[in-house]
Coordinates of C-alpha atoms and ligand atoms in Angstrom, one line a residue:
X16 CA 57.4 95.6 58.9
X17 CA 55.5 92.8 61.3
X18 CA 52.4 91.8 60.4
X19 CA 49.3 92.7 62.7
X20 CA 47.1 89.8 61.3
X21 CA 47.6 86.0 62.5
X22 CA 50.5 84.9 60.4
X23 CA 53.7 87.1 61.7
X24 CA 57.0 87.0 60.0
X25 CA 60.2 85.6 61.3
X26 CA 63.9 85.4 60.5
X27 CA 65.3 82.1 60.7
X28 CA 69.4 82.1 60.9
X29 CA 70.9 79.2 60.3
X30 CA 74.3 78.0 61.1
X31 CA 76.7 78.1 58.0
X32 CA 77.7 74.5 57.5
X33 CA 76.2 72.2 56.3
X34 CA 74.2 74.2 53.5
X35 CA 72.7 71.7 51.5
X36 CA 71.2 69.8 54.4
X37 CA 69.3 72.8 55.6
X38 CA 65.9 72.8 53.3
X39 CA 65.1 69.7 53.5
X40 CA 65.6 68.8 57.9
X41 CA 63.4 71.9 57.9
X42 CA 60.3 70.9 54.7
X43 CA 61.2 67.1 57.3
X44 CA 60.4 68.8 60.5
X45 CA 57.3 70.5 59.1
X46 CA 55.7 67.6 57.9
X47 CA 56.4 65.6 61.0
X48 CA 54.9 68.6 62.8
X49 CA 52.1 69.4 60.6
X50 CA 53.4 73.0 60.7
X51 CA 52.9 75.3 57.4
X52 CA 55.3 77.9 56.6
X53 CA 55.7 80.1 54.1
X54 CA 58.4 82.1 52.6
X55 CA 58.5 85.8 52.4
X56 CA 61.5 86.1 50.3
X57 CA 62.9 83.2 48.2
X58 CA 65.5 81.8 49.8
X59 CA 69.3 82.0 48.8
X60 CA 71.2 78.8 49.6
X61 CA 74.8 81.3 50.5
X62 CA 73.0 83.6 53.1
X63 CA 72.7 82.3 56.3
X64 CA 69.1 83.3 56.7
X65 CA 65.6 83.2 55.9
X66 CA 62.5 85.2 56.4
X67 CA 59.3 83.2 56.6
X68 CA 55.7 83.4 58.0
X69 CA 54.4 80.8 60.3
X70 CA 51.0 80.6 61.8
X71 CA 52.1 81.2 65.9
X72 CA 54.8 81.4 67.8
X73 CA 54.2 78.1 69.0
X74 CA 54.8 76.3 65.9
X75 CA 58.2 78.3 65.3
X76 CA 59.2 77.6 68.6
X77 CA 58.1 73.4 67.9
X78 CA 60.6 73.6 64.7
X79 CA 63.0 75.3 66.8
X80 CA 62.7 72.5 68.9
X81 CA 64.0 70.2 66.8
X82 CA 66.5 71.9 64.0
X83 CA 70.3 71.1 64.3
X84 CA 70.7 73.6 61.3
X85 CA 69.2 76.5 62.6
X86 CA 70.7 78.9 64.9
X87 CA 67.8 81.3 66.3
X88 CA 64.5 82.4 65.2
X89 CA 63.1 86.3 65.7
X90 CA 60.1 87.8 65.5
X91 CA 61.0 90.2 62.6
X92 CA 60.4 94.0 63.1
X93 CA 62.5 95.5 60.8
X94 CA 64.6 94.3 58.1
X95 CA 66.5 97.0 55.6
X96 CA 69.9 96.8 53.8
X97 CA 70.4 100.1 55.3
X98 CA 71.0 101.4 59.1
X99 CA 69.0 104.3 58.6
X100 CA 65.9 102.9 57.1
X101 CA 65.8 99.7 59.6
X102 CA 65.6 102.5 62.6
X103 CA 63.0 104.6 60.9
X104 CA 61.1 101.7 60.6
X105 CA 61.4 100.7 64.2
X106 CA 60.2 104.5 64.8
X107 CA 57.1 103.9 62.7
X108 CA 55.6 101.3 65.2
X109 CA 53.1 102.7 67.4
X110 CA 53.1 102.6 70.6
X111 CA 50.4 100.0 71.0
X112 CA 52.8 97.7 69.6
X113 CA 55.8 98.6 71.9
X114 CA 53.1 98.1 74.8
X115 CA 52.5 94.1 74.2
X116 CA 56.1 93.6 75.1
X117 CA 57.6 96.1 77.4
X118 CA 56.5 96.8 80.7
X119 CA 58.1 98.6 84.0
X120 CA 58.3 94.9 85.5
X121 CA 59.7 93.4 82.7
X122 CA 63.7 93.1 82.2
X123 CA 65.1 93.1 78.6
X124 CA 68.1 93.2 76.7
X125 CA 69.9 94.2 73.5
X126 CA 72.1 91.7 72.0
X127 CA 74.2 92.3 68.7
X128 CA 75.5 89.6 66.4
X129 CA 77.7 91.0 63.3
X130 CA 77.9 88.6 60.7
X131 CA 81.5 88.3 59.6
X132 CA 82.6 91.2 60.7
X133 CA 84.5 91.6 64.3
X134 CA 83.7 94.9 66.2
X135 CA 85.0 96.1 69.1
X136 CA 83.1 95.9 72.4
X137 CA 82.9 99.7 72.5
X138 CA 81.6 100.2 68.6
X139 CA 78.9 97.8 69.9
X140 CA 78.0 99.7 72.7
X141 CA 77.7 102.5 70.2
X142 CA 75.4 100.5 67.5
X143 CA 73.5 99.1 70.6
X144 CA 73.0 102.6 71.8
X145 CA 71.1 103.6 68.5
X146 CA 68.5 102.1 69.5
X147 CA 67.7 104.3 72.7
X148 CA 64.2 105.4 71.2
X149 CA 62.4 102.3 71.9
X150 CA 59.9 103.0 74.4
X151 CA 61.4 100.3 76.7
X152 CA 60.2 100.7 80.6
X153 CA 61.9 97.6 82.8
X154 CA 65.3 97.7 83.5
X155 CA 68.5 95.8 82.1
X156 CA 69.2 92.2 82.5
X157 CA 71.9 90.6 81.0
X158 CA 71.2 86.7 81.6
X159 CA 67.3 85.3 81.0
X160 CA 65.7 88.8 80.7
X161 CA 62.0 88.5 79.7
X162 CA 62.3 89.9 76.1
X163 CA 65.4 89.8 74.3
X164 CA 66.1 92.1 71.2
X165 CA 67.9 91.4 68.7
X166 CA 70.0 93.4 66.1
X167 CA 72.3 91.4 63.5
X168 CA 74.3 92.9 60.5
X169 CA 75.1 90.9 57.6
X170 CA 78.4 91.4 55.8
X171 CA 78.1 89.0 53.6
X172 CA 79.7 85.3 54.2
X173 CA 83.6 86.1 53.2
X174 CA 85.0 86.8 56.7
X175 CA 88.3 87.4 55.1
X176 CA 86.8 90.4 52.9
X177 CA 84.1 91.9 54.8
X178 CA 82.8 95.3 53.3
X179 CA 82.5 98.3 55.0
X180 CA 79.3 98.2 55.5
X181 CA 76.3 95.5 55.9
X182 CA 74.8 93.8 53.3
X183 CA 71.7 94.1 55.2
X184 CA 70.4 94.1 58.9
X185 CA 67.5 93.1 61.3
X186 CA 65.7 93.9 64.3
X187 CA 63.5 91.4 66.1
X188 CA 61.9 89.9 69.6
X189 CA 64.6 86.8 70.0
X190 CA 61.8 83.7 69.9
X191 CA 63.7 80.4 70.0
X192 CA 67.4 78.9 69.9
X193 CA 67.9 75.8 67.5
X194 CA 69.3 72.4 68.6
X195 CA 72.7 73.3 68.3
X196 CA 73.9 72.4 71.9
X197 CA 73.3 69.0 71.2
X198 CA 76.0 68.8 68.7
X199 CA 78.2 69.4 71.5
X200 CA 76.1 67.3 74.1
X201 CA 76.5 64.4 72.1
X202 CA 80.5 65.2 70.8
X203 CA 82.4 62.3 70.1
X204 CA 85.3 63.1 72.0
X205 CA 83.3 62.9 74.9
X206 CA 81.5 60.0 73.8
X207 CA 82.4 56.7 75.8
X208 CA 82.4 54.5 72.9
X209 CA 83.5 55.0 69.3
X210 CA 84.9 53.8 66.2
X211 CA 86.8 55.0 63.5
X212 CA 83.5 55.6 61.1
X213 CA 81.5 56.6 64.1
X214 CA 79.1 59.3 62.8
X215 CA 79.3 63.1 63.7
X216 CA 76.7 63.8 65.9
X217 CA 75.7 66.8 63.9
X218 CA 75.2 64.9 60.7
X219 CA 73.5 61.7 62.8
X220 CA 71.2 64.2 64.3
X221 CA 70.1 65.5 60.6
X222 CA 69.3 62.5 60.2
X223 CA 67.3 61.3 62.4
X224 CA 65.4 64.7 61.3
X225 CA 65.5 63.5 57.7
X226 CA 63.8 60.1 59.4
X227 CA 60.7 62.0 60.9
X228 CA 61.4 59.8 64.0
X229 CA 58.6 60.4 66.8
X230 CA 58.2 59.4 70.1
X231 CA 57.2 55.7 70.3
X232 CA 58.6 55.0 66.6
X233 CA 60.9 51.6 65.9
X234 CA 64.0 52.4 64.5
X235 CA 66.6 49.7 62.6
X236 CA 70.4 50.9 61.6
X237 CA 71.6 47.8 60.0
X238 CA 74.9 48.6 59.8
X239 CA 75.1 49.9 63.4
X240 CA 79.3 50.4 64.1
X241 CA 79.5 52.1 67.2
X242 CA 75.7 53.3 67.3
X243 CA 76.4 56.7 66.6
X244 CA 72.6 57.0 64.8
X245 CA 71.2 55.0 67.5
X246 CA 72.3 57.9 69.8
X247 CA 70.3 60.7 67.7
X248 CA 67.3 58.5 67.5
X249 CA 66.5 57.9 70.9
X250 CA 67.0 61.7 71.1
X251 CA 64.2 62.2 69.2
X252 CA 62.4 59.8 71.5
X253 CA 62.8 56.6 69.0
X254 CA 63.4 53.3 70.4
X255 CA 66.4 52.0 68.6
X256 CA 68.1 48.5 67.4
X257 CA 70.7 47.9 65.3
X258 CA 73.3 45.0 63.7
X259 CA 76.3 44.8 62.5
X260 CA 78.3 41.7 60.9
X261 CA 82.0 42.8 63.0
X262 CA 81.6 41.1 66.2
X263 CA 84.1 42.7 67.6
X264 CA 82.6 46.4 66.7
X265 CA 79.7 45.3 68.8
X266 CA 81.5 43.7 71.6
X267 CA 84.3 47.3 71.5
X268 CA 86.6 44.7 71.6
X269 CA 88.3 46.2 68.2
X270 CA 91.0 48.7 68.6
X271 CA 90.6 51.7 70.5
X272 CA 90.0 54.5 68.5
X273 CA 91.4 57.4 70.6
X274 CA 95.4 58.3 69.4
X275 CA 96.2 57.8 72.8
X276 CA 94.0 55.1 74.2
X277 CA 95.9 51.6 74.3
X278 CA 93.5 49.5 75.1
X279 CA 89.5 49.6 75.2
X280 CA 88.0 50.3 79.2
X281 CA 86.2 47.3 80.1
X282 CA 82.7 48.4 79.5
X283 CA 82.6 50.5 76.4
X284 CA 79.6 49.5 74.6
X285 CA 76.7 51.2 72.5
X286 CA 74.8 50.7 75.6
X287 CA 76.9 52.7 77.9
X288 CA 76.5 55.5 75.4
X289 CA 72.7 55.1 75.8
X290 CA 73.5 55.9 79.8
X291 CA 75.5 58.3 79.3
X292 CA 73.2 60.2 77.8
X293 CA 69.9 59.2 79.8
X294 CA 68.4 57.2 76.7
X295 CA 68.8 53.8 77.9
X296 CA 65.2 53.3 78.3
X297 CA 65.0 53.8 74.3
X298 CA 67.6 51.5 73.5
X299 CA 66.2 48.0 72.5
X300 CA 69.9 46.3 71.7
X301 CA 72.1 45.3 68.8
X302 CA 72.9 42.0 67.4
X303 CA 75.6 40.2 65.2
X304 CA 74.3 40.0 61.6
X305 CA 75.1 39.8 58.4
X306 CA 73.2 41.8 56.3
X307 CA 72.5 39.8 53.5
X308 CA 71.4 37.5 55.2
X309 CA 68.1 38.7 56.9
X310 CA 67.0 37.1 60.1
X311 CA 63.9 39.1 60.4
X312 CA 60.1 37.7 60.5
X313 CA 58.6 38.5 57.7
X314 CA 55.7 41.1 59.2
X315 CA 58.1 43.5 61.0
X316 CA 57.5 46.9 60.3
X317 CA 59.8 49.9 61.2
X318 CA 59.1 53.2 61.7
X319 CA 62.2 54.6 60.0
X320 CA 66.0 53.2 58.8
X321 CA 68.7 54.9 59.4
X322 CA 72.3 53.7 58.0
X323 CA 75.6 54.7 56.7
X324 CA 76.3 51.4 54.8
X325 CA 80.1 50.3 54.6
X326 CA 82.2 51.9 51.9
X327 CA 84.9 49.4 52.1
X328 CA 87.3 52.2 52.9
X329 CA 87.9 52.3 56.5
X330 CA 86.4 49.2 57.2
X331 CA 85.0 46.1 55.5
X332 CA 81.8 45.3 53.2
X333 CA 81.9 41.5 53.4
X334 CA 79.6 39.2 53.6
X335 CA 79.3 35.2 54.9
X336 CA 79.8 33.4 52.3
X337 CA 82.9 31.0 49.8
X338 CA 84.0 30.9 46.7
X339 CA 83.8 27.2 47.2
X340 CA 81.3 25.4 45.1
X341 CA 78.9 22.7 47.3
X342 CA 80.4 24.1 50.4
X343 CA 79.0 22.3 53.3
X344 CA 80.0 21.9 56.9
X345 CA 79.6 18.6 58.6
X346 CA 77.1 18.3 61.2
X347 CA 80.6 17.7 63.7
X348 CA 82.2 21.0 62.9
X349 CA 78.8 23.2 62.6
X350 CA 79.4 24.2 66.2
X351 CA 82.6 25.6 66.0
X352 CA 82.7 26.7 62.9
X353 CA 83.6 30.1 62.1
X354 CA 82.1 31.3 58.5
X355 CA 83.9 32.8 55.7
X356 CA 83.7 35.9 54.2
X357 CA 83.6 36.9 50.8
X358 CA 82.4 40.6 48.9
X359 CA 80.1 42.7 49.6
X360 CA 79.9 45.3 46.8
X361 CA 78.8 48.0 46.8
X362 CA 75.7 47.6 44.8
X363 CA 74.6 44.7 46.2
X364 CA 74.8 46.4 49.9
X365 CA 72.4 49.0 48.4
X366 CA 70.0 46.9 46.4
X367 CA 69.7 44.6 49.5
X368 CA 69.5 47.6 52.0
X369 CA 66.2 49.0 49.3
X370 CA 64.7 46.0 48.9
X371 CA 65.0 45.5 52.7
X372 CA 63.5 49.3 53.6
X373 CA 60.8 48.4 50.8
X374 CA 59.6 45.6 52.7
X375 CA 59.9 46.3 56.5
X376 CA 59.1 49.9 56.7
X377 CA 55.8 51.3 57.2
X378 CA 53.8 53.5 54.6
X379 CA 55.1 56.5 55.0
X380 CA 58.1 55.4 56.9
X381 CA 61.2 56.7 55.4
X382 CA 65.0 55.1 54.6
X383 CA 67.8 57.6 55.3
X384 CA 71.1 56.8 54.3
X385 CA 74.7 57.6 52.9
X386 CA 76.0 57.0 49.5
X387 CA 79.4 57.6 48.6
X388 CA 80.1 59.1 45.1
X389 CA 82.6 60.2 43.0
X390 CA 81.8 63.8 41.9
X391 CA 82.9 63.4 38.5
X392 CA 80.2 60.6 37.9
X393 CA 77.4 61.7 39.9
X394 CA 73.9 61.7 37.8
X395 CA 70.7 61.8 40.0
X396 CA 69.5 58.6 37.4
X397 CA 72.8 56.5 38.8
X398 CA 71.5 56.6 42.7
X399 CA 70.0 53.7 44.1
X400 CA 66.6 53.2 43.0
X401 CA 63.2 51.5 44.3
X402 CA 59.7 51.5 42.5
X403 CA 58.4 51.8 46.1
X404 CA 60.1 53.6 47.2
X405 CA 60.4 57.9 46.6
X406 CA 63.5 59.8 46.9
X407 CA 62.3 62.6 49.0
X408 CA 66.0 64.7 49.6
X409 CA 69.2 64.2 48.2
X410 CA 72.3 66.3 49.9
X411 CA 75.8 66.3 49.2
X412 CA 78.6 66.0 51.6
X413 CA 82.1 66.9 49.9
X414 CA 84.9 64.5 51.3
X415 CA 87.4 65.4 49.2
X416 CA 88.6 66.7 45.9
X417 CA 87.5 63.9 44.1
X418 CA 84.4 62.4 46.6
X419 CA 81.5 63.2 48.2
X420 CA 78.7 61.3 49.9
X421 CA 75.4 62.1 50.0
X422 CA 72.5 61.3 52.2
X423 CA 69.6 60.3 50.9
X424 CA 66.1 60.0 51.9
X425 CA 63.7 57.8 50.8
X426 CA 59.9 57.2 51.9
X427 CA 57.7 54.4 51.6
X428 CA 55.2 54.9 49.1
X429 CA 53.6 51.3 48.4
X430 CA 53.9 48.1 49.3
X431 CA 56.2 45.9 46.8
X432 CA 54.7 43.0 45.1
X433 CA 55.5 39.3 46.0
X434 CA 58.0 39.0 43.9
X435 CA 60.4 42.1 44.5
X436 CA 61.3 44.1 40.4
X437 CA 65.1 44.3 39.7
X438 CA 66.4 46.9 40.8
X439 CA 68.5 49.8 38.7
X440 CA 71.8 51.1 38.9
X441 CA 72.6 52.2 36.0
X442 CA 75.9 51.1 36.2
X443 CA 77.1 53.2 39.1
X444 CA 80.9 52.5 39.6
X445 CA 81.8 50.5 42.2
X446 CA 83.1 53.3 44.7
X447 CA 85.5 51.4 46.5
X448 CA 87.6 49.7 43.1
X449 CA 87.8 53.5 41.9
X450 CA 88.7 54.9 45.2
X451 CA 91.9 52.7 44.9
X452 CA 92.4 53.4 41.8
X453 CA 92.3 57.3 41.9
X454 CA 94.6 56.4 44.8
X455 CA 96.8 54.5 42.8
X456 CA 97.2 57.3 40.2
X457 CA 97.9 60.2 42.4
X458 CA 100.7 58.0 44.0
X459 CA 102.4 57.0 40.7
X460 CA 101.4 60.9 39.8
X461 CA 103.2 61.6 42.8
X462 CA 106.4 59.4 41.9
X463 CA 106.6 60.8 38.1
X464 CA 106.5 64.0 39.1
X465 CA 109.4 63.7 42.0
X466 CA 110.9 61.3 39.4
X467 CA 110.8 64.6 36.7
X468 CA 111.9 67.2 39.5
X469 CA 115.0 64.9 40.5
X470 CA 116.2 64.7 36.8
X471 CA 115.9 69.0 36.7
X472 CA 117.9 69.2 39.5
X473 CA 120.2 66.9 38.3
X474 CA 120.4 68.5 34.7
X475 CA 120.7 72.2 36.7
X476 CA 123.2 70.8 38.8
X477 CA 125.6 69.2 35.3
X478 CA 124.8 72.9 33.6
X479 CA 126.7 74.9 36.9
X480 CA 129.2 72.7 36.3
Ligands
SAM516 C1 80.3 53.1 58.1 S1 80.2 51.9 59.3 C2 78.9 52.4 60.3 C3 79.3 53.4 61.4 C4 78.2 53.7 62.3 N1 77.2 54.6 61.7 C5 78.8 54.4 63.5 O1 78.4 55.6 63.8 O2 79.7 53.9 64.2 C6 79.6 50.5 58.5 C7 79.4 49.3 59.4 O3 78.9 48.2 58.6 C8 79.3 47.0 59.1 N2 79.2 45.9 58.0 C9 80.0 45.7 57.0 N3 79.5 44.6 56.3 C10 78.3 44.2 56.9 C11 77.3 43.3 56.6 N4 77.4 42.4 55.6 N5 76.3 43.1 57.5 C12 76.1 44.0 58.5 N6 77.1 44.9 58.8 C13 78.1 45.1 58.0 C14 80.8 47.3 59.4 O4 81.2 46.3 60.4 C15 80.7 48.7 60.0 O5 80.6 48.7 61.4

């Protein structure tokens, strides 16, 4: 039952996707906020929800406020894995307690969610119906009442195989919605301008949650693309800059994207995507650079980094640079010369993109990026690795059978010395050689297999005969 005392509980429901990225945007939010919370009841990473204690409702409406994982938040009245007992606690209240929320000028409503399981609109009449005892006064309203009630039944997370009946259910005063709209606010097939690695806003919005970017903070994505994480920065009220090596990325002069777009419009850019959602007054701009070669002063200091380094899948990880020994280019060419490109591996992308974060963030500030894996190999001591840097969360993204990526986030603990410690990999495979490679074997998998099938048939086919 609700607690009378100062810390009240609450259900948090989450959406289901994205699982693993849950905990830690929420432990992110909280220490950006400076908001404690505690748990009730350990959490289970399968159910969709938790039940927690926060201080007011203020604070659980500020985490709200800026969660693309969670759902809605309730004041928690009753919680039972039976019908029967959730009512008879609801009948237990007095009537004191009824009195702090309804009144005879005061509209409500009763909405049901069921978990997995589809009812019909009359069986959810009927449930809603069993709730008549509540000593509400005011009358119905259906859209913006002043206190919203809400019933949910859990079956479980299998919507093919619901059971007959919930799991368990809840009753509470509806508090806050998450951040979910925005996932559709900022949906790339709106968007103006994108590329083919441009970032789902969902994930870019986690984040820029996992980054603790506040209002007024300085934010870098090195390896900008189409500035997909630029977009959920400036959301957050960062001011944003980013480069990229591809010139023709940051001028959207590459090929369109869209299956049916033939050519790019005219002024697709990362800044119309600023304008055309509102946040141009964040953006600071984006510039051509290679990243291994720096062009930073020496004293800047970010607030956060935010970056999905390339993969060399879908697009390039190259560098400026020759295989040429004592390559030099004479003083008469050095205007319109156009540099070469060699490798970038992978593990020199990350050790560059640590020692970077190591020495141009803030204390405290924090690196979040991607790094792609293959699940087979993945050991928490292979990751990228910084002595000044602290691996803080570590979540996995499933791409396929094989892959995964996972976005890790790193804060600024100290400052490095002068002269920056070697940094480990442990020997992490390079992701892109073996990407290829697995590719490789399911293809000639693929033709020995056909190769078998077609020599069956053929045998069959000489047997009938
Ligand atoms: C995975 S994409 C980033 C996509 C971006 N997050 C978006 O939403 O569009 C990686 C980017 O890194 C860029 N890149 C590759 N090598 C680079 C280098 N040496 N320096 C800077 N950028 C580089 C690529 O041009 C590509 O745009």
């Amino acid at each position: 039952m609700i607690k009378t005392g100062n810390m009240k509980r609450y259900l948090m429901w989450f959406a289901n996707e994205n699982i693993e990225f849950r905990f830690p945007e929420i432990q992110s939010i909280l220490s950006l906020l400076n908001i404690e919370m505690k748990f009730i009841q350990k959490p289970d990473v399968t159910e969709p929800y938790w039940i927690v204690q926060f201080n007011s409702e203020e604070d659980v409406q500020q985490v709200a406020n800026r969660s693309v994982s969670l759902k809605l938040c309730l004041e928690l009245w009753a919680d039972s894995v039976t019908i029967e007992d959730l009512h008879s606690q609801l009948k237990q209240y007095p009537k004191q307690f009824y009195e702090r929320y309804f009144s005879p000028d005061e509209t409500f409503k009763i909405e049901l969610e069921t978990f997995c399981r589809h009812l019909t609109q009359e069986e959810k009449v009927r449930k809603i119906e069993e709730f008549h005892y509540l000593p509400v006064q005011g009358s119905v309203k259906l859209k913006d009442p002043h206190v919203c009630l809400q019933y949910i039944e859990y079956y479980g997370t299998d919507p093919n195989k619901p059971p007959l009946h919930p799991y368990c259910v809840f009753f509470g005063r509806w508090v806050s919605n998450g951040l979910r709209q925005l996932i559709r606010t900022f949906s790339l097939k709106s968007r103006k301008f994108i590329g083919n690695t441009s970032m789902d806003p969902q994930l870019a919005l986690l984040m820029a949650n996992q980054a603790k970017i506040a209002k007024g903070d300085i934010i870098l994505d090195p390896f900008v693309g189409s500035g997909s994480l630029l977009v959920a920065a400036a959301q957050f009220g960062g001011y944003v800059l980013g480069t990229d090596i591809d010139y023709l990325m940051l001028h959207a002069k590459t090929r369109p994207s869209r299956k049916k777009q033939k050519v790019r419009e005219k002024d697709e850019s990362i800044k119309a995507n600023m304008q055309q959602y509102k946040l141009s007054a964040r953006y600071i701009d984006v510039l051509v650079n290679d990243f291994s070669i720096s062009f930073w002063r020496e004293n800047l200091k970010l607030d956060a980094i935010i970056t999905d380094p390339p993969y060399g899948i879908r697009e390039a990880t190259e560098r400026v640079g020759t295989e040429k020994k004592d390559f030099t280019v004479s003083e008469m060419h050095l205007m319109t010369h156009i540099p070469s490109k060699i490798a970038y591996g992978i593990s020199s992308i990350y050790k560059d993109l640590l020692v970077f974060s190591s020495k141009h963030l803030k204390l405290g500030g924090r690196l979040v990026c991607w790094f792609p894996i293959f699940r087979e190999d993945y050991r928490e001591e292979g990751l990228p690795s910084h002595p000044c840097l602290k691996l803080i969360a570590n979540s996995e993204q499933i791409l396929s059978k094989l892959t995964s990526r996972r976005m890790l986030t790193f804060e600024k603990m100290e400052e490095p010395p002068e002269n920056q410690q070697e940094i480990k990999f442990n020997g992490i495979l390079d992701f892109r050689e073996k990407y290829f490679e697995a590719r490789e074997e399911t293809r000639s998998e693929k033709r020995t297999r056909e190769a078998k099938l077609r020599n069956q048939n053929k045998i069959e086919y000489l047997k009938r005969k």
